[in-house]
Amino acid sequence: MRPLVTCVALVAAAMLTACANQPPTPDWQLSAKGALERSVQAYLQGNSKIEAIEFAAARAALARTGRADLLARAELTRCAARVASLVFESCAGFTPLASDAGEQQRAYNDYLAGALKTADAALLPDQHRVFVSDKVPNAASLAALQTMSDPLARLVAASVLLQTGRAEPGVLNVAVDTASAQGWSRPLLAWLQAQLIRAEANSDAAQIDMLRRRIALVLGSPPPPPPPPPPRP
């Protein structure tokens, strides 16, 4: 399983390194790390049941420490996977823990909601800061998105651009290609639907037909019938 290194680093790094200088690594760290990564992968692959089981295991391991800040980071990790899949809702699990979280975690929560102020962008990892300001040209945002090495971080950044009205077609293409390359069916379907909405708004019949076929393929459904030929004059 490929580690979700960059995106999860902000919200889980302390969990993984809290006792790094005191070997051996405590069991709770190993248990929480593995369960949290498995929960994120299960969600992105469309398996909500496994996601819930693994996240509950991660949360239980973290709760044994009595540290609300670690639980807050885990909740943000869970919410990041949802935002990457275009599920835009408040991060309910983080809210009751926010007062015990650090300012970086509170900033990341705002970032996930597309509501982080430009003045607070410095609280984010370097690679995410460019997506906060609406003064950054769209071409520069797209270029920064394409250079992000972590696929989950890339999808989260694309969703921030979409939430703030700065996602040009190229951003949607990057998100679709990213989800497809990882085999993440949940975000793939969400971003294909976003493309379909734009194609329908533009009355692009060929694009609409292609996207519907691709969505059906991911869902395992029969492909839609081809559009009827235009009437003869």
Coordinates of C-alpha atoms in Angstrom, one line a residue:
M1 CA 0.0 0.0 0.0
R2 CA 1.5 3.3 -1.0
P3 CA 2.0 5.6 2.0
L4 CA 0.0 8.9 2.0
V5 CA 3.1 10.8 2.9
T6 CA 2.7 14.5 2.0
C7 CA -1.0 15.2 2.7
V8 CA -1.2 13.2 5.9
A9 CA 2.1 14.6 7.1
L10 CA 0.4 17.8 8.5
V11 CA -2.4 16.0 10.3
A12 CA -0.6 12.8 11.4
A13 CA 3.1 13.6 11.7
A14 CA 3.0 14.3 15.5
M15 CA 1.1 11.0 15.9
L16 CA 3.9 9.1 14.2
T17 CA 6.8 10.9 15.8
A18 CA 5.6 11.7 19.3
C19 CA 8.0 9.3 20.8
A20 CA 10.5 8.9 18.0
N21 CA 13.4 9.6 20.2
Q22 CA 12.4 6.9 22.7
P23 CA 12.8 3.5 21.1
P24 CA 11.2 1.1 20.9
T25 CA 8.2 2.6 19.2
P26 CA 5.1 2.4 21.4
D27 CA 2.4 -0.1 20.1
W28 CA -0.2 2.7 20.0
Q29 CA 1.8 4.5 17.3
L30 CA 2.1 1.5 15.1
S31 CA -1.5 0.5 15.5
A32 CA -2.8 4.0 14.9
K33 CA -0.6 4.6 11.9
G34 CA -1.5 1.4 10.1
A35 CA -5.2 1.7 10.9
L36 CA -5.4 5.3 9.8
E37 CA -3.7 4.6 6.5
R38 CA -5.9 1.6 5.8
S39 CA -9.0 3.7 6.6
V40 CA -8.1 6.4 4.2
Q41 CA -7.3 3.8 1.4
A42 CA -10.6 2.1 2.1
Y43 CA -12.6 5.3 1.8
L44 CA -10.9 6.3 -1.4
Q45 CA -11.5 2.9 -2.8
G46 CA -15.2 3.2 -2.0
N47 CA -15.4 0.8 0.9
S48 CA -17.2 2.7 3.7
K49 CA -17.6 -0.3 6.0
I50 CA -13.9 -1.1 6.2
E51 CA -13.1 2.7 6.5
A52 CA -15.3 3.0 9.5
I53 CA -13.8 -0.1 11.2
E54 CA -10.2 1.0 10.6
F55 CA -10.8 4.5 11.7
A56 CA -12.5 3.4 14.9
A57 CA -9.3 1.2 15.5
A58 CA -7.0 4.2 14.9
R59 CA -9.1 6.5 17.1
A60 CA -9.1 3.9 19.9
A61 CA -5.4 3.6 19.8
L62 CA -5.0 7.4 19.9
A63 CA -7.5 7.7 22.7
R64 CA -5.3 5.6 24.9
T65 CA -2.8 8.5 25.0
G66 CA -5.3 10.9 26.4
R67 CA -4.1 13.5 23.8
A68 CA -6.9 15.4 22.1
D69 CA -4.5 17.0 19.6
L70 CA -3.6 13.6 18.2
L71 CA -7.3 12.7 17.8
A72 CA -7.8 16.1 16.1
R73 CA -5.1 15.2 13.5
A74 CA -6.7 11.9 12.8
E75 CA -10.1 13.5 12.3
L76 CA -8.5 16.0 9.8
T77 CA -6.9 13.1 7.9
R78 CA -10.3 11.5 7.6
C79 CA -11.9 14.7 6.4
A80 CA -9.1 15.3 3.9
A81 CA -10.1 12.1 2.1
R82 CA -13.7 13.3 2.0
V83 CA -12.7 16.7 0.6
A84 CA -10.5 14.9 -2.0
S85 CA -13.7 13.1 -3.1
L86 CA -15.7 16.4 -3.3
V87 CA -17.7 15.8 -0.1
F88 CA -17.9 19.3 1.2
E89 CA -19.2 19.3 4.7
S90 CA -17.9 20.5 8.1
C91 CA -15.2 18.3 9.7
A92 CA -17.6 17.2 12.4
G93 CA -15.1 15.0 14.2
F94 CA -12.6 17.8 14.4
T95 CA -14.9 20.5 15.8
P96 CA -15.1 19.3 19.4
L97 CA -11.3 18.9 19.4
A98 CA -10.4 22.2 17.8
S99 CA -9.6 24.0 21.1
D100 CA -7.0 21.4 21.9
A101 CA -5.5 21.4 18.4
G102 CA -2.6 23.6 17.3
E103 CA -3.0 26.6 15.1
Q104 CA -1.7 24.7 12.1
Q105 CA -4.4 22.1 12.5
R106 CA -7.1 24.7 12.8
A107 CA -5.7 26.4 9.7
Y108 CA -5.7 23.1 7.8
N109 CA -9.4 22.6 8.8
D110 CA -10.1 26.0 7.3
Y111 CA -8.1 25.1 4.2
L112 CA -10.1 21.9 3.7
A113 CA -13.3 24.1 3.7
G114 CA -11.8 26.6 1.2
A115 CA -12.1 29.2 3.9
L116 CA -8.5 29.9 5.0
K117 CA -7.5 33.5 4.9
T118 CA -4.5 34.4 2.8
A119 CA -2.8 35.9 5.9
D120 CA -2.8 32.5 7.5
A121 CA -1.4 30.6 4.5
A122 CA 2.0 30.4 6.2
L123 CA 0.5 28.0 8.7
L124 CA 0.2 25.4 5.9
P125 CA 3.0 23.3 4.4
D126 CA 4.8 25.1 1.6
Q127 CA 3.2 23.1 -1.2
H128 CA -0.4 24.1 -0.2
R129 CA 0.1 27.9 0.3
V130 CA -0.2 28.8 -3.3
F131 CA -3.8 27.5 -3.4
V132 CA -5.0 29.9 -0.7
S133 CA -4.6 33.2 -2.4
D134 CA -7.1 34.2 -5.2
K135 CA -4.4 36.5 -6.5
V136 CA -2.3 33.7 -7.9
P137 CA -2.9 33.3 -11.6
N138 CA -4.9 30.2 -12.6
A139 CA -2.0 29.0 -14.7
A140 CA 0.3 29.1 -11.8
S141 CA -2.1 27.2 -9.6
L142 CA -2.4 24.5 -12.2
A143 CA 1.3 24.3 -12.6
A144 CA 1.7 23.9 -8.8
L145 CA -0.9 21.3 -8.7
Q146 CA 0.8 19.2 -11.4
T147 CA 4.1 19.3 -9.5
M148 CA 2.7 17.9 -6.2
S149 CA 4.1 14.5 -5.6
D150 CA 1.5 13.1 -3.2
P151 CA -1.7 12.1 -4.9
L152 CA -4.1 12.8 -2.0
A153 CA -2.6 16.2 -1.4
R154 CA -3.1 16.9 -5.1
L155 CA -6.7 16.0 -4.9
V156 CA -7.3 18.1 -1.8
A157 CA -5.6 21.1 -3.4
A158 CA -7.8 20.6 -6.5
S159 CA -10.9 20.5 -4.4
V160 CA -9.9 23.8 -2.7
L161 CA -9.6 25.4 -6.1
L162 CA -13.0 24.0 -7.0
Q163 CA -14.6 25.3 -3.8
T164 CA -13.2 28.8 -4.3
G165 CA -14.2 29.0 -8.0
R166 CA -10.7 28.8 -9.4
A167 CA -10.8 25.3 -10.9
E168 CA -10.3 25.6 -14.7
P169 CA -10.8 22.5 -16.9
G170 CA -7.1 21.6 -16.5
V171 CA -7.6 21.3 -12.7
L172 CA -10.4 18.8 -13.2
N173 CA -8.3 16.8 -15.7
V174 CA -5.4 16.6 -13.2
A175 CA -7.8 15.4 -10.5
V176 CA -9.4 12.7 -12.7
D177 CA -6.0 11.5 -13.9
T178 CA -4.7 11.4 -10.3
A179 CA -7.7 9.4 -8.9
S180 CA -7.6 7.1 -11.9
A181 CA -3.9 6.3 -11.6
Q182 CA -4.4 5.4 -8.0
G183 CA -7.5 3.3 -8.6
W184 CA -9.4 5.5 -6.2
S185 CA -13.0 5.0 -7.4
R186 CA -14.7 7.3 -5.0
P187 CA -12.9 10.5 -5.9
L188 CA -12.7 9.4 -9.5
L189 CA -16.5 9.2 -9.8
A190 CA -16.8 12.6 -8.0
W191 CA -14.4 14.4 -10.4
L192 CA -15.9 12.7 -13.5
Q193 CA -19.3 14.0 -12.4
A194 CA -17.8 17.4 -12.0
Q195 CA -16.5 17.2 -15.6
L196 CA -19.9 16.0 -16.7
I197 CA -21.7 19.0 -15.2
R198 CA -19.4 21.3 -17.1
A199 CA -19.8 19.4 -20.3
E200 CA -23.6 19.6 -20.0
A201 CA -23.4 23.3 -19.3
N202 CA -21.3 23.7 -22.5
S203 CA -23.6 21.4 -24.5
D204 CA -20.6 19.3 -25.5
A205 CA -22.3 16.2 -26.7
A206 CA -19.2 14.2 -27.5
Q207 CA -17.7 14.9 -24.0
I208 CA -21.0 14.1 -22.3
D209 CA -21.2 10.8 -24.1
M210 CA -17.6 9.9 -23.2
L211 CA -17.9 10.9 -19.6
R212 CA -21.1 8.9 -19.2
R213 CA -19.4 5.8 -20.6
R214 CA -16.5 6.2 -18.3
I215 CA -18.7 6.7 -15.2
A216 CA -20.7 3.6 -16.2
L217 CA -17.4 1.7 -16.5
V218 CA -16.3 2.6 -13.0
L219 CA -19.7 1.8 -11.6
G220 CA -19.8 -1.5 -13.4
S221 CA -23.0 -0.5 -15.2
P222 CA -24.0 -1.1 -18.8
P223 CA -22.8 1.7 -21.0
P224 CA -25.5 4.2 -21.9
P225 CA -26.9 3.9 -25.4
P226 CA -25.4 6.1 -28.0
P227 CA -27.3 9.3 -28.7
P228 CA -29.8 9.1 -31.6
P229 CA -28.6 10.3 -35.0
P230 CA -29.7 13.8 -35.9
P231 CA -33.0 14.0 -37.8
R232 CA -32.6 13.9 -41.6
P233 CA -33.6 17.2 -43.3

